[in-house]
PDB file of C-alpha atoms in Angstrom:
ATOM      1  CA  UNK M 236      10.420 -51.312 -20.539  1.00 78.00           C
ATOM      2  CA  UNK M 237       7.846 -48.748 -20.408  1.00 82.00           C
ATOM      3  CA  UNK M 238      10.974 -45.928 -21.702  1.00 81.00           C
ATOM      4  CA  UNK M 239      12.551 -48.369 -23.885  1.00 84.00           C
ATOM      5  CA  UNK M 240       9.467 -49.377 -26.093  1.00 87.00           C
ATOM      6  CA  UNK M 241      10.684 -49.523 -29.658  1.00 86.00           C
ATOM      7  CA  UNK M 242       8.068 -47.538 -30.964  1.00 86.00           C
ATOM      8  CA  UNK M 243       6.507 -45.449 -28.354  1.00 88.00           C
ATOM      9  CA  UNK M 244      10.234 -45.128 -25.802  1.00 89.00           C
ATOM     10  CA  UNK M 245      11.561 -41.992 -27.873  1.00 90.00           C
ATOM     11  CA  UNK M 246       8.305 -40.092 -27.424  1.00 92.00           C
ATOM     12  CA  UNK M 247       8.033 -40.768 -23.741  1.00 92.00           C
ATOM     13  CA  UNK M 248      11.641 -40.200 -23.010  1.00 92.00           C
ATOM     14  CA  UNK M 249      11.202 -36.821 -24.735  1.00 93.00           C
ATOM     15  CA  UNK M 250       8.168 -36.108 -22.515  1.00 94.00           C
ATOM     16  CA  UNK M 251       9.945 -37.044 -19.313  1.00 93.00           C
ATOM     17  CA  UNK M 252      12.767 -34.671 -20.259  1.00 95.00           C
ATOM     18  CA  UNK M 253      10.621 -31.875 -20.838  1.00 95.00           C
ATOM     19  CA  UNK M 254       8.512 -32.512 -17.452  1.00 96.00           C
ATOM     20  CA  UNK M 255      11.796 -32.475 -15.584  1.00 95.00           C
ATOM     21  CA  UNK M 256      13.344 -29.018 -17.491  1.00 96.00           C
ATOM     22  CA  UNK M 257       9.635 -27.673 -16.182  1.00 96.00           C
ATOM     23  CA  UNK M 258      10.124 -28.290 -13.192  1.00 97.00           C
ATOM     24  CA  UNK M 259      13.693 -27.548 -13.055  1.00 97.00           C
ATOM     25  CA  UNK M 260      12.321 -24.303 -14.105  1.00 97.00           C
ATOM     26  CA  UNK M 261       9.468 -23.659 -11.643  1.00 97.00           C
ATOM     27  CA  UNK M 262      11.661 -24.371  -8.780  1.00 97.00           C
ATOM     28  CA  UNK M 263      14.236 -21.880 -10.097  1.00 97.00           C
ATOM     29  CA  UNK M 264      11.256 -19.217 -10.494  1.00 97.00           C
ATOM     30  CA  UNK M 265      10.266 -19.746  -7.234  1.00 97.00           C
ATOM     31  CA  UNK M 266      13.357 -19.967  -5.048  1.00 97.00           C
ATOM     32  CA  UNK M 267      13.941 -16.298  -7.280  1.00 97.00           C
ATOM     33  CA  UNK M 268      10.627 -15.040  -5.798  1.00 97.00           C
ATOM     34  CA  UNK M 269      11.093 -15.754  -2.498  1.00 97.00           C
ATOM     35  CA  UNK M 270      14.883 -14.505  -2.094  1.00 97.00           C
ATOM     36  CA  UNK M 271      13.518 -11.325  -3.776  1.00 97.00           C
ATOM     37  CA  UNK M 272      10.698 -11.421  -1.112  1.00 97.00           C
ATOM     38  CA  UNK M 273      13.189 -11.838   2.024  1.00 97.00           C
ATOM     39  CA  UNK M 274      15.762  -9.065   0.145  1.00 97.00           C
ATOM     40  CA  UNK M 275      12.775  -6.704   0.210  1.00 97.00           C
ATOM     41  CA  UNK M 276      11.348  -7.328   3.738  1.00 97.00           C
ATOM     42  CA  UNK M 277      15.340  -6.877   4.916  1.00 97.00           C
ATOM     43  CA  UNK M 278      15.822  -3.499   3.233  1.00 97.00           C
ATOM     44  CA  UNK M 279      12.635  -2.566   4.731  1.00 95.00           C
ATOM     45  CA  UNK M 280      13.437  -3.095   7.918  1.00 95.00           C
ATOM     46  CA  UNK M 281      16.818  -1.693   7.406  1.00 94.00           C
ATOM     47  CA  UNK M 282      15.130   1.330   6.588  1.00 91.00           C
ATOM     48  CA  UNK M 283      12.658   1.536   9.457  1.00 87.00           C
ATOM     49  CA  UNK M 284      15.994   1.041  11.885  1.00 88.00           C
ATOM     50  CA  UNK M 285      17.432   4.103   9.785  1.00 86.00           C
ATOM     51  CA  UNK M 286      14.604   5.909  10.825  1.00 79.00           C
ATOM     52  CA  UNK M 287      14.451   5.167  14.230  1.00 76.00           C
ATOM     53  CA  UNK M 288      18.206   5.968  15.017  1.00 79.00           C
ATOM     54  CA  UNK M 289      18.239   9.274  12.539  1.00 74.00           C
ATOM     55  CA  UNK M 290      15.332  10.690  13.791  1.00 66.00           C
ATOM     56  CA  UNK M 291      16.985  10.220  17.182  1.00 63.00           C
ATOM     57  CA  UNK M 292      12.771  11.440  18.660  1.00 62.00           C
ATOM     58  CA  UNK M 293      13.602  14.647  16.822  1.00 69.00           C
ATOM     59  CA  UNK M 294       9.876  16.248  16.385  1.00 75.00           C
ATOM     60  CA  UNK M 295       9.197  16.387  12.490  1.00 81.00           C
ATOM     61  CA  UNK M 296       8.683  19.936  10.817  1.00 89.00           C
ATOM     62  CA  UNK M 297       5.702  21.459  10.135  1.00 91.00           C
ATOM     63  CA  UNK M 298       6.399  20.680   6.571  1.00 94.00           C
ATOM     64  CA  UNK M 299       6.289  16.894   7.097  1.00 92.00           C
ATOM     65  CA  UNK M 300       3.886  16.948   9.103  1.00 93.00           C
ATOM     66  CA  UNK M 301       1.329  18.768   6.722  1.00 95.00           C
ATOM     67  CA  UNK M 302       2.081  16.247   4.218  1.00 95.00           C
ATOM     68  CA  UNK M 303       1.346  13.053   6.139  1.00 94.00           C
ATOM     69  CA  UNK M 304      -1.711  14.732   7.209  1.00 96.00           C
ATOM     70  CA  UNK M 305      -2.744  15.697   3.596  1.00 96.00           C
ATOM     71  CA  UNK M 306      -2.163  11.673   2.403  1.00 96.00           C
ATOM     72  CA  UNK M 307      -4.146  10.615   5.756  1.00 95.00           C
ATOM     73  CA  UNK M 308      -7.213  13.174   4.397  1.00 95.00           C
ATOM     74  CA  UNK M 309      -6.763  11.754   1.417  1.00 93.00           C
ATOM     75  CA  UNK M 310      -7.038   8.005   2.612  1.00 93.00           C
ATOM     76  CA  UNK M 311      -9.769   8.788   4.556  1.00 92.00           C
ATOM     77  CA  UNK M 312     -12.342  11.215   2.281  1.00 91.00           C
ATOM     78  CA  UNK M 313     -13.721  10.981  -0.994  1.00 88.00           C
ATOM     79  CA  UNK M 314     -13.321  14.472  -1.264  1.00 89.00           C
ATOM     80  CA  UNK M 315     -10.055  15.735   0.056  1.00 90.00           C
ATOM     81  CA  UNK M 316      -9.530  18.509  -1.792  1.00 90.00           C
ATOM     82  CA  UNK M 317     -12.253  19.913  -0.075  1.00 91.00           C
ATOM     83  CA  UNK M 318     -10.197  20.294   3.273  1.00 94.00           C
ATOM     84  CA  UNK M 319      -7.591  22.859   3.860  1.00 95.00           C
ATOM     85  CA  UNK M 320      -4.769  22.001   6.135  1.00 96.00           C
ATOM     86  CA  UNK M 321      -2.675  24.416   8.274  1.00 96.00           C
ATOM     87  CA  UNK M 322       0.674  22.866  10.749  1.00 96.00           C
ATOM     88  CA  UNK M 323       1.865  25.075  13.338  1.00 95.00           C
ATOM     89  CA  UNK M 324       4.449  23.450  16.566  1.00 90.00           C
ATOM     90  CA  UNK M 325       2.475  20.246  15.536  1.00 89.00           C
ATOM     91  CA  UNK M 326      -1.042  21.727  16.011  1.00 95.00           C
ATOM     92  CA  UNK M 327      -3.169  21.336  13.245  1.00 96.00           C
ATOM     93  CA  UNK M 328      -6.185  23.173  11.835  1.00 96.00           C
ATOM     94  CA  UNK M 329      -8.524  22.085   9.373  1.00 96.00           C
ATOM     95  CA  UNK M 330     -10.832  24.191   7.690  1.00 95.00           C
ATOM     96  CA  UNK M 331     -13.363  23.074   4.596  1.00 93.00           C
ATOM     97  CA  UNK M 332     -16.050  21.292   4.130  1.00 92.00           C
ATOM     98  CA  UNK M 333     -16.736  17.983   5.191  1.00 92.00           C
ATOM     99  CA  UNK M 334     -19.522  15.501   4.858  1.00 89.00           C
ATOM    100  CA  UNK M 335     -21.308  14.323   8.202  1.00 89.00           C
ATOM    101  CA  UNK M 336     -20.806  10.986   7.509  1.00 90.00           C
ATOM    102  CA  UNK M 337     -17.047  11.658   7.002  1.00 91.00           C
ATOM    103  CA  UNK M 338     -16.006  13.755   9.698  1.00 92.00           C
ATOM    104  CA  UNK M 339     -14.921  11.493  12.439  1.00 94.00           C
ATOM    105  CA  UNK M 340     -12.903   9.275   9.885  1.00 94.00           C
ATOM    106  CA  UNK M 341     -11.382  12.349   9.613  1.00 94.00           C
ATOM    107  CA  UNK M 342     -10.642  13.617  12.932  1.00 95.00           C
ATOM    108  CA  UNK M 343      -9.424   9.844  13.525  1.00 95.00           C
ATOM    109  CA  UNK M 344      -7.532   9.932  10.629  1.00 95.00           C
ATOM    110  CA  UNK M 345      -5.609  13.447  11.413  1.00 96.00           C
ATOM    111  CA  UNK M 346      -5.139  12.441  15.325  1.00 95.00           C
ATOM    112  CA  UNK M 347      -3.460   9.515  14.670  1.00 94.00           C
ATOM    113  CA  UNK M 348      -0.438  11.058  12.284  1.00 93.00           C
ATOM    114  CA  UNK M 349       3.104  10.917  13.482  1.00 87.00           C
ATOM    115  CA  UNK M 350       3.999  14.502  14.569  1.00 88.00           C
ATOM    116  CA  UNK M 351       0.242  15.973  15.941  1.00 92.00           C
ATOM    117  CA  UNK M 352      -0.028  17.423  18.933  1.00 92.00           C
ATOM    118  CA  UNK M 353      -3.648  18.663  18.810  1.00 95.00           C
ATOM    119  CA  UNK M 354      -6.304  19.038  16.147  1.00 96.00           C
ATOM    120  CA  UNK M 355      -8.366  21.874  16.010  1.00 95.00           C
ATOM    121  CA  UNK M 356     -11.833  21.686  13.651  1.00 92.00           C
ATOM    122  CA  UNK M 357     -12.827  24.302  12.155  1.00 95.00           C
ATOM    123  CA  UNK M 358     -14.864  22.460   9.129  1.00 93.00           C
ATOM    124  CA  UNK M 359     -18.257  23.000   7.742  1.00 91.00           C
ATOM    125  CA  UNK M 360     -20.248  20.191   8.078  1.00 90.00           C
ATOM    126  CA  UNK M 361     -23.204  19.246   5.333  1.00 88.00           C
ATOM    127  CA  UNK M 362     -25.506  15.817   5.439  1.00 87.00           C
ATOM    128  CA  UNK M 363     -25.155  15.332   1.593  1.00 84.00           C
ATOM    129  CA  UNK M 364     -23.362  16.999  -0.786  1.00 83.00           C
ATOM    130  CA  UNK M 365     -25.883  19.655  -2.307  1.00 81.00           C
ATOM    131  CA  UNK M 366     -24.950  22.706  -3.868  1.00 81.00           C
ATOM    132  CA  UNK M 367     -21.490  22.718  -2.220  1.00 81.00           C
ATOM    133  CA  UNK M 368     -19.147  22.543  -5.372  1.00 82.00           C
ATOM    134  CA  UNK M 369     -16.288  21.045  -2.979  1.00 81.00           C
ATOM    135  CA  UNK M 370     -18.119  18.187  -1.982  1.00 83.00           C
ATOM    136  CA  UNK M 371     -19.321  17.004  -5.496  1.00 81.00           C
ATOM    137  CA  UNK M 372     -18.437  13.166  -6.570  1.00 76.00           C
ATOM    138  CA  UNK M 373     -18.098  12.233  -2.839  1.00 70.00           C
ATOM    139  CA  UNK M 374     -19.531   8.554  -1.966  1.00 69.00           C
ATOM    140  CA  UNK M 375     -22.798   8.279  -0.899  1.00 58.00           C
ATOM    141  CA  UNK M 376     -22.519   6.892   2.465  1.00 49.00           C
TER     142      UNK M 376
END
């Protein structure tokens, strides 16, 4: 009785309707979300096969590996541009200046990119930033 009421049924029956086309229409929104979740984490993992079976253990050129190491400096520093970065065979050296605070991050950092042999340190090292124009705007750590 409570939908047929004469005076109050239309108004409810009109609320139920809309209730039911919301949630008709979160559902759809979120059964869209999560296939386009699962289609993403598929062609990722397609692509990290491709990479696996093209790169066949093929050692990556100097070129690559100077620009993973530059985007691992510049995850790691709040100064990168302060470090200069030279690939050779997969040895690396790095030259600059570096905070004290920052320098094993660094090191860490460098060692652990795909494609380096050896790191060799060649960096000034300064406690706080001071008059070195490089190292201005880093964090205070």
């Amino acid at each position: 009785m409570y939908y047929f009421d004469p005076e109050l049924g239309r108004r409810r029956r009109a609320m139920l309707r809309d209730q039911a086309g919301g949630r008709v229409r979160d559902a759809d929104h979120y059964l869209r979300r999560r296939a386009r979740w699962a289609g993403d984490r598929l062609r990722g993992m397609a692509a990290q096969a491709r990479h696996v079976i093209d790169d066949g253990g093929a050692p990556a050129s100097d070129r690559k590996v100077h620009e993973r190491v530059r985007a691992a400096i510049g995850r790691a520093l709040s100064t990168p541009g302060a470090i200069d970065v030279n690939v050779a065979a997969g040895n690396v050296l790095l030259t600059g200046h570096v905070l004290s605070s920052e320098r094993e991050k660094l090191i860490s950092a460098v060692s652990a990119v795909d494609g380096v042999e050896r790191v060799s340190d060649q960096l000034s090292e300064y406690g706080e930033p001071g008059n070195v124009p490089e190292l201005q705007g880093a964090n205070k750590a």
